Each structure stands twice: as C-alpha cells, then as structure tokens.
Tab-separated table of C-alpha atoms and ligand atoms in Angstrom:
chain	number	residue	atom	x	y	z
A	1	UNK	CA	79.395	95.463	86.241
A	2	UNK	CA	81.364	98.161	84.391
A	3	UNK	CA	84.849	97.133	83.320
A	4	UNK	CA	87.449	99.121	85.216
A	5	UNK	CA	89.218	101.384	82.723
A	6	UNK	CA	92.732	101.288	84.209
A	7	UNK	CA	95.816	99.105	83.873
A	8	UNK	CA	98.249	97.732	86.421
A	9	UNK	CA	100.654	96.541	83.738
A	10	UNK	CA	104.239	96.719	84.996
A	11	UNK	CA	103.202	98.487	88.195
A	12	UNK	CA	104.645	97.774	91.619
A	13	UNK	CA	102.059	97.020	94.286
A	14	UNK	CA	103.424	98.772	97.357
A	15	UNK	CA	100.431	99.981	99.359
A	16	UNK	CA	96.719	100.657	99.035
A	17	UNK	CA	96.896	104.363	99.853
A	18	UNK	CA	98.503	105.039	96.474
A	19	UNK	CA	96.104	102.854	94.492
A	20	UNK	CA	92.881	104.285	93.095
A	21	UNK	CA	89.346	102.994	93.602
A	22	UNK	CA	89.345	102.038	89.889
A	23	UNK	CA	92.470	99.956	90.421
A	24	UNK	CA	90.836	98.220	93.399
A	25	UNK	CA	87.855	97.512	91.154
A	26	UNK	CA	90.043	96.023	88.432
A	27	UNK	CA	91.652	93.684	90.967
A	28	UNK	CA	88.231	92.688	92.371
A	29	UNK	CA	86.816	91.904	88.920
A	30	UNK	CA	89.895	89.945	87.883
A	31	UNK	CA	89.964	88.015	91.172
A	32	UNK	CA	86.358	86.952	90.537
A	33	UNK	CA	87.526	85.303	87.290
A	34	UNK	CA	90.552	83.804	89.027
A	35	UNK	CA	88.368	82.221	91.680
A	36	UNK	CA	86.600	80.317	88.903
A	37	UNK	CA	89.951	78.843	87.868
A	38	UNK	CA	90.590	77.787	91.480
A	39	UNK	CA	87.287	75.888	91.518
A	40	UNK	CA	88.145	73.802	88.461
A	41	UNK	CA	89.260	70.223	88.528
A	42	UNK	CA	92.462	71.177	86.769
A	43	UNK	CA	93.472	74.490	88.288
A	44	UNK	CA	95.958	75.611	85.698
A	45	UNK	CA	95.995	78.104	82.852
A	46	UNK	CA	98.997	79.197	80.778
A	47	UNK	CA	98.521	82.951	81.285
A	48	UNK	CA	101.905	83.382	82.989
A	49	UNK	CA	103.790	80.633	81.157
A	50	UNK	CA	107.394	81.717	80.686
A	51	UNK	CA	107.246	84.209	83.564
A	52	UNK	CA	109.238	83.714	86.738
A	53	UNK	CA	108.335	84.934	90.186
A	54	UNK	CA	110.553	84.986	93.241
A	55	UNK	CA	109.088	85.010	96.729
A	56	UNK	CA	111.673	86.753	98.896
A	57	UNK	CA	110.638	86.472	102.534
A	58	UNK	CA	112.656	88.029	105.365
A	59	UNK	CA	109.916	87.220	107.881
A	60	UNK	CA	107.835	84.180	108.745
A	61	UNK	CA	104.749	83.463	106.675
A	62	UNK	CA	102.331	80.611	106.044
A	63	UNK	CA	99.346	82.057	104.190
A	64	UNK	CA	100.911	84.863	102.192
A	65	UNK	CA	103.929	82.956	100.901
A	66	UNK	CA	102.028	79.780	100.071
A	67	UNK	CA	99.209	81.621	98.370
A	68	UNK	CA	101.593	83.624	96.200
A	69	UNK	CA	103.327	80.392	95.262
A	70	UNK	CA	100.089	78.643	94.350
A	71	UNK	CA	98.768	81.749	92.591
A	72	UNK	CA	101.824	81.830	90.333
A	73	UNK	CA	101.659	78.088	89.698
A	74	UNK	CA	97.939	78.064	88.887
A	75	UNK	CA	98.730	80.646	86.203
A	76	UNK	CA	101.609	78.605	84.794
A	77	UNK	CA	104.548	80.691	86.072
A	78	UNK	CA	107.763	79.327	87.554
A	79	UNK	CA	107.906	80.246	91.222
A	80	UNK	CA	110.953	80.109	93.480
A	81	UNK	CA	110.875	80.671	97.231
A	82	UNK	CA	113.716	82.278	99.113
A	83	UNK	CA	113.465	82.285	102.874
A	84	UNK	CA	116.274	84.452	104.103
A	85	UNK	CA	117.159	82.170	107.011
A	86	UNK	CA	118.478	79.710	104.427
A	87	UNK	CA	120.009	82.278	102.058
A	88	UNK	CA	123.136	84.416	101.704
A	89	UNK	CA	121.414	87.071	103.828
A	90	UNK	CA	122.694	85.047	106.805
A	91	UNK	CA	126.205	85.635	105.377
A	92	UNK	CA	125.665	89.384	105.546
A	93	UNK	CA	124.444	90.201	102.029
A	94	UNK	CA	122.672	93.574	101.960
A	95	UNK	CA	119.146	94.053	100.626
A	96	UNK	CA	120.366	95.890	97.526
A	97	UNK	CA	122.666	93.012	96.524
A	98	UNK	CA	120.027	90.375	97.176
A	99	UNK	CA	117.516	92.223	95.002
A	100	UNK	CA	120.025	92.783	92.197
A	101	UNK	CA	121.144	89.140	92.366
A	102	UNK	CA	117.614	87.848	92.125
A	103	UNK	CA	116.830	90.238	89.301
A	104	UNK	CA	119.873	89.084	87.331
A	105	UNK	CA	118.211	85.702	87.009
A	106	UNK	CA	115.632	87.350	84.748
A	107	UNK	CA	112.770	87.182	87.195
A	108	UNK	CA	109.658	89.117	86.262
A	109	UNK	CA	108.262	89.736	89.733
A	110	UNK	CA	109.618	89.773	93.253
A	111	UNK	CA	107.132	89.262	96.064
A	112	UNK	CA	108.789	90.608	99.131
A	113	UNK	CA	108.191	90.577	102.874
A	114	UNK	CA	110.584	92.520	105.068
A	115	UNK	CA	110.578	93.757	108.693
A	116	UNK	CA	111.529	97.325	107.749
A	117	UNK	CA	108.974	99.892	106.596
A	118	UNK	CA	109.782	101.105	103.085
A	119	UNK	CA	111.824	98.025	102.110
A	120	UNK	CA	109.495	97.152	99.214
A	121	UNK	CA	109.533	100.760	97.942
A	122	UNK	CA	113.331	100.672	98.056
A	123	UNK	CA	113.363	97.404	96.088
A	124	UNK	CA	111.026	98.989	93.531
A	125	UNK	CA	113.481	101.852	93.057
A	126	UNK	CA	116.440	99.638	92.279
A	127	UNK	CA	114.731	96.788	90.435
A	128	UNK	CA	113.201	96.433	86.981
A	129	UNK	CA	111.077	93.508	88.128
A	130	UNK	CA	107.554	94.141	89.371
A	131	UNK	CA	107.702	94.382	93.166
A	132	UNK	CA	104.746	93.190	95.184
A	133	UNK	CA	104.842	94.128	98.842
A	134	UNK	CA	103.875	91.151	100.974
A	135	UNK	CA	104.287	93.201	104.157
A	136	UNK	CA	106.912	95.795	105.154
A	137	UNK	CA	107.199	96.234	108.911
A	138	UNK	CA	104.174	97.985	110.325
A	139	UNK	CA	103.605	99.975	107.127
A	140	UNK	CA	101.549	98.119	104.525
A	141	UNK	CA	100.219	94.732	103.464
A	142	UNK	CA	98.324	95.615	100.288
A	143	UNK	CA	97.460	92.083	99.212
A	144	UNK	CA	95.879	91.356	102.607
A	145	UNK	CA	93.880	94.572	102.235
A	146	UNK	CA	92.683	93.524	98.776
A	147	UNK	CA	91.729	90.027	99.874
A	148	UNK	CA	89.802	91.485	102.803
A	149	UNK	CA	88.054	93.826	100.352
A	150	UNK	CA	87.144	90.878	98.125
A	151	UNK	CA	85.858	88.877	101.100
A	152	UNK	CA	83.673	91.731	102.349
A	153	UNK	CA	82.218	92.307	98.877
A	154	UNK	CA	81.583	88.601	98.477
A	155	UNK	CA	79.372	88.837	101.583
A	156	UNK	CA	77.293	91.394	99.660
A	157	UNK	CA	78.651	94.406	101.543
A	158	UNK	CA	79.722	97.428	99.605
A	159	UNK	CA	81.639	99.764	101.944
A	160	UNK	CA	79.846	103.105	101.546
A	161	UNK	CA	78.454	103.967	104.988
A	162	UNK	CA	79.295	100.577	106.517
A	163	UNK	CA	80.553	100.510	110.082
A	164	UNK	CA	83.937	98.815	110.240
A	165	UNK	CA	85.721	98.032	113.510
A	166	UNK	CA	89.428	97.229	113.651
A	167	UNK	CA	90.362	95.848	117.034
A	168	UNK	CA	93.674	95.345	118.805
A	169	UNK	CA	97.298	96.004	118.017
A	170	UNK	CA	96.938	98.914	115.606
A	171	UNK	CA	100.420	100.211	116.377
A	172	UNK	CA	102.300	97.314	114.814
A	173	UNK	CA	99.708	96.276	112.239
A	174	UNK	CA	100.398	96.731	108.550
A	175	UNK	CA	97.055	95.032	107.932
A	176	UNK	CA	95.282	97.801	109.870
A	177	UNK	CA	97.052	100.512	107.869
A	178	UNK	CA	96.180	98.912	104.536
A	179	UNK	CA	92.555	98.364	105.497
A	180	UNK	CA	92.206	101.877	106.898
A	181	UNK	CA	93.601	103.321	103.648
A	182	UNK	CA	91.207	101.343	101.465
A	183	UNK	CA	88.082	101.465	103.616
A	184	UNK	CA	88.222	105.224	104.173
A	185	UNK	CA	88.761	105.720	100.419
A	186	UNK	CA	85.674	103.589	99.766
A	187	UNK	CA	83.536	105.697	102.084
A	188	UNK	CA	83.175	103.370	105.076
A	189	UNK	CA	82.961	104.543	108.668
A	190	UNK	CA	86.171	103.135	110.162
A	191	UNK	CA	86.516	102.674	113.923
A	192	UNK	CA	89.515	101.438	115.861
A	193	UNK	CA	89.893	100.282	119.452
A	194	UNK	CA	92.550	98.637	121.561
A	195	UNK	CA	94.842	99.372	124.484
A	196	UNK	CA	95.815	103.056	124.420
A	197	UNK	CA	99.465	102.052	124.209
A	198	UNK	CA	98.803	100.188	120.954
A	199	UNK	CA	96.867	102.996	119.226
A	200	UNK	CA	99.342	105.204	117.353
A	201	UNK	CA	99.313	108.891	118.204
A	202	UNK	CA	97.483	110.945	115.558
A	203	UNK	CA	95.799	107.985	113.828
A	204	UNK	CA	92.587	110.083	113.627
A	205	UNK	CA	94.291	111.954	110.811
A	206	UNK	CA	93.801	108.865	108.663
A	207	UNK	CA	90.056	109.430	108.954
A	208	UNK	CA	89.208	106.876	111.640
A	209	UNK	CA	87.362	107.222	114.950
A	210	UNK	CA	89.281	106.018	118.000
A	211	UNK	CA	87.344	104.387	120.856
A	212	UNK	CA	88.552	103.663	124.348
A	213	UNK	CA	86.320	100.628	124.711
A	214	UNK	CA	86.087	97.882	122.107
A	215	UNK	CA	82.360	97.623	122.829
A	216	UNK	CA	81.835	101.114	121.366
A	217	UNK	CA	83.717	100.232	118.204
A	218	UNK	CA	81.843	96.965	117.727
A	219	UNK	CA	78.345	98.246	118.456
A	220	UNK	CA	76.297	98.004	115.243
A	221	UNK	CA	79.358	97.042	113.178
A	222	UNK	CA	79.019	95.401	109.754
A	223	UNK	CA	82.613	94.156	109.797
A	224	UNK	CA	84.896	93.400	112.746
A	225	UNK	CA	88.562	92.931	111.846
A	226	UNK	CA	90.476	91.397	114.748
A	227	UNK	CA	94.228	91.885	114.669
A	228	UNK	CA	96.844	89.521	115.957
A	229	UNK	CA	98.818	90.793	118.901
A	230	UNK	CA	102.252	91.061	117.308
A	231	UNK	CA	104.103	89.595	120.249
A	232	UNK	CA	107.355	89.479	118.246
A	233	UNK	CA	107.255	93.256	117.665
A	234	UNK	CA	106.379	94.287	121.210
A	235	UNK	CA	109.271	96.213	122.610
A	236	UNK	CA	108.418	96.906	126.235
A	237	UNK	CA	105.599	97.804	128.515
A	238	UNK	CA	102.946	98.447	125.853
A	239	UNK	CA	100.994	95.313	126.439
A	240	UNK	CA	98.946	94.323	129.506
A	241	UNK	CA	99.105	90.708	130.684
A	242	UNK	CA	97.569	88.230	128.223
A	243	UNK	CA	94.774	87.508	130.687
A	244	UNK	CA	93.937	91.182	131.080
A	245	UNK	CA	94.131	91.719	127.308
A	246	UNK	CA	91.734	88.833	126.621
A	247	UNK	CA	89.273	90.095	129.221
A	248	UNK	CA	89.188	93.727	128.143
A	249	UNK	CA	90.033	93.657	124.433
A	250	UNK	CA	89.631	90.041	123.332
A	251	UNK	CA	86.593	89.430	121.108
A	252	UNK	CA	84.290	86.769	122.497
A	253	UNK	CA	80.694	85.866	121.690
A	254	UNK	CA	79.321	88.255	124.256
A	255	UNK	CA	81.123	91.275	122.804
A	256	UNK	CA	80.317	90.198	119.241
A	257	UNK	CA	76.574	90.261	120.062
A	258	UNK	CA	76.853	94.053	120.004
A	259	UNK	CA	77.571	93.997	116.267
A	260	UNK	CA	74.959	93.520	113.511
A	261	UNK	CA	73.625	89.964	113.380
A	262	UNK	CA	75.153	89.476	109.931
A	263	UNK	CA	78.529	90.905	110.996
A	264	UNK	CA	81.533	89.637	109.031
A	265	UNK	CA	84.421	88.694	111.303
A	266	UNK	CA	87.891	88.964	109.791
A	267	UNK	CA	91.300	88.014	111.145
A	268	UNK	CA	94.401	88.002	108.923
A	269	UNK	CA	95.857	85.032	110.770
A	270	UNK	CA	97.707	83.507	112.410
A	271	UNK	CA	95.253	83.700	115.320
A	272	UNK	CA	96.252	83.772	118.963
A	273	UNK	CA	93.118	81.975	120.052
A	274	UNK	CA	92.053	82.797	123.584
A	275	UNK	CA	93.921	86.111	123.387
A	276	UNK	CA	92.599	88.536	120.756
A	277	UNK	CA	89.869	86.133	119.582
A	278	UNK	CA	87.984	83.451	121.486
A	279	UNK	CA	87.786	79.893	120.157
A	280	UNK	CA	84.038	80.256	119.623
A	281	UNK	CA	84.311	83.474	117.609
A	282	UNK	CA	87.077	81.996	115.465
A	283	UNK	CA	84.770	79.134	114.460
A	284	UNK	CA	81.425	80.961	114.418
A	285	UNK	CA	79.226	81.227	111.306
A	286	UNK	CA	80.034	84.914	110.904
A	287	UNK	CA	83.778	84.239	110.777
A	288	UNK	CA	85.127	84.663	107.241
A	289	UNK	CA	88.661	83.767	108.211
A	290	UNK	CA	89.010	80.789	105.899
A	291	UNK	CA	87.279	82.719	103.082
A	292	UNK	CA	90.065	85.274	103.497
A	293	UNK	CA	92.655	82.560	102.909
A	294	UNK	CA	90.862	81.192	99.840
A	295	UNK	CA	90.302	84.646	98.415
A	296	UNK	CA	93.948	85.444	99.079
A	297	UNK	CA	94.935	83.026	96.329
A	298	UNK	CA	92.424	84.519	93.847
A	299	UNK	CA	93.470	88.095	94.600
A	300	UNK	CA	97.168	87.244	94.291
A	301	UNK	CA	96.490	85.462	90.983
A	302	UNK	CA	94.748	88.636	89.829
A	303	UNK	CA	97.647	90.874	90.867
A	304	UNK	CA	100.302	88.697	89.238
A	305	UNK	CA	98.212	88.456	86.084
A	306	UNK	CA	97.472	92.186	85.886
A	307	UNK	CA	100.992	93.378	86.649
A	308	UNK	CA	102.783	90.836	84.460
A	309	UNK	CA	100.479	90.673	81.433
A	310	UNK	CA	98.535	93.894	81.632
A	311	UNK	CA	95.346	91.866	81.843
A	312	UNK	CA	95.509	90.075	78.505
A	313	UNK	CA	92.925	87.390	77.924
A	314	UNK	CA	92.691	84.730	80.637
A	315	UNK	CA	93.128	81.556	78.607
A	316	UNK	CA	90.526	78.856	78.616
A	317	UNK	CA	88.135	80.643	80.867
A	318	UNK	CA	84.471	80.512	79.933
B	1	NCD	C1	99.672	89.281	108.763
B	1	NCD	C2	101.054	89.844	108.553
B	1	NCD	O1	102.032	89.128	108.383
B	1	NCD	O2	101.105	91.050	108.550
B	1	NCD	N1	99.543	87.938	108.451
B	1	NCD	C3	99.246	87.591	107.177
B	1	NCD	O3	99.878	88.011	106.240
B	1	NCD	N2	98.202	86.786	107.005
B	1	NCD	C4	99.157	89.581	110.107
B	1	NCD	C5	99.929	89.085	111.277
B	1	NCD	O4	100.999	88.508	111.172
B	1	NCD	O5	99.422	89.322	112.362
C-alpha cells in the first residue's frame, strides 16, 4: 500500500468535508498499526509521553469519551476528563474562558463535544492546542466517520461504486453528515431514507439520493448505517409514534434481506433497540457495531499520534 504523502501535524480535526482523501488514507494506514498495539499483551507505547490531552465533553458520551481516553493512555499521554456537569460551566463560565483555562494548563490537545454546531471550529480559532471535534450539534463527528471508514475497509469493501444506505434521523445526525461527506468523496453511491420530517431540505445537494421508503434505500446495499433517533434533540411533531417508526423505518431482519448477503450493518451507538434497529439485527453476523467500537480506539490513537507528533516513528512496533 502506498504511503500517504501528507501530514496532519498540528492540524485541528473539525470535519471530514475539509479533509482530503490522502488524509483519510494516512489515518487508515496509521490506525492499522495502532490496532496492532491494541492487540498486544501490554498495550502501551511511549509515543505521546509528555503530552497532555483534555477531553472536554458538554454532552453525554460512553464510546467516544472512553475511547479517546484509552487511545491517549495506550500511547503514553496524560489524559484528563472534564464533564461539564461537574465543572465551572455550571457556574456560568463561557466556552471561550473554559477553553483558555484548559489551554493555560499546557495541554496539547482538546477533544471536544458540544451541542452547538461550530463550537469546535470556534475553539480552534482561539486555542493553540490541537482541537479534535468529538461531535458538534448536528454538524460533524469526524472521528466516528473515520472509524466507520476503517470498519468498512476492514470488511474488504473499498467505497468506489458501493451502495451505502443511511437510515433514520438524518436531520439531527452529525454522524450522517460526516459519513455523507466522506463516502461521496470516495465515490460511493450514498442513499438516505427516513421520515420526511427528519430528512433535511436540500440534502440532495450533498450528492445523496433521497428515498421515501427505506426498502428502496436498502435494496442491494453493501453497507447499511442505522442512525439513533435523537430523542433528546427532537423539538416537536417531527417524529411519529415509536411503534409507527419501528414498523415503517426500523430495520429488522425482513427489511435487511433486501440488502446484499454480505451487507455490513453499522450503528454509531447507543442503540434504541426495538426502535430504529431490531434486537436480531443488532446481534446478527453482518452487524459490525462492536467492530466500530474497537476500531474507534485505533482510529483515535492514530489521530492523536498524527496531530501531536506529525507521525514520527511508532515506538516498539514491529
Ligand atoms: C453518536 C453521537 O454522539 O453523535 N454517538 C457516538 O458518538 N457513538 C451518535 C448518537 O448519539 O446517536
């Protein structure tokens, strides 16, 4: 495999639309090496020794926060977690002051999740630390997009001409936006389906095909990405009853039969089982949902390594 001839040294990772295919490739190749470290008995290398990383999370998270923490620790960095419910944010501190405070402690990277679109880009403007966007409102979730890319490639699928189906709550999904940006750039045929009220107006301009029925989007698909219904972001009236949603838009075994037999089923988690995804589909052989979690650590190791060291030698790796 050709070595990607680009560098992410010192770069903020804000979204996938502004990253190049070569940069994706560099992350994929580096994550492959990182996964080898994860498989070792002693999962620790000193590549980021002396670097400090702060996870600044204004929204709930299990997978993303924990995997960033482990990723930093496996590479020897010091990692501190700030959950805003237990921080001075509850005393009214503004985002600018929180970022500047954290930066004053000489941190090298801030991994940030925030409910407002553009929050990570704002942090990048005012901070010297590398900013990694761990989700900003409904805008972008680049590390989820990259771990999905890694997972799909690991299944031997290489995007060009593949039929991808993204199903469900497109309106509020930063995961959908990141995957659409990357998959269209990589030449895949991207299809979306869900309740009309949850499909943003004009989304076709991003290069996707919109279907009224999920069956049309899934038919012959190589990858089906099922989105969580973002119940916490629903304002009013956009969502049918859960029972109606599950019946019409929920992915069960019967609907999944329409896809290719080797279809890869993705879900960023957490799953609302019985709503957007049936119990059987969540546990079926085609489901790569736990691979996504595992690969999330490798991809985040790769991003921390590439942004903080510029991709210097990975110590002690064969
Ligand atoms: C996603 C998120 O927070 O955007 N979760 C995740 O990071 N694994 C998707 C979601 O919450 O539905």
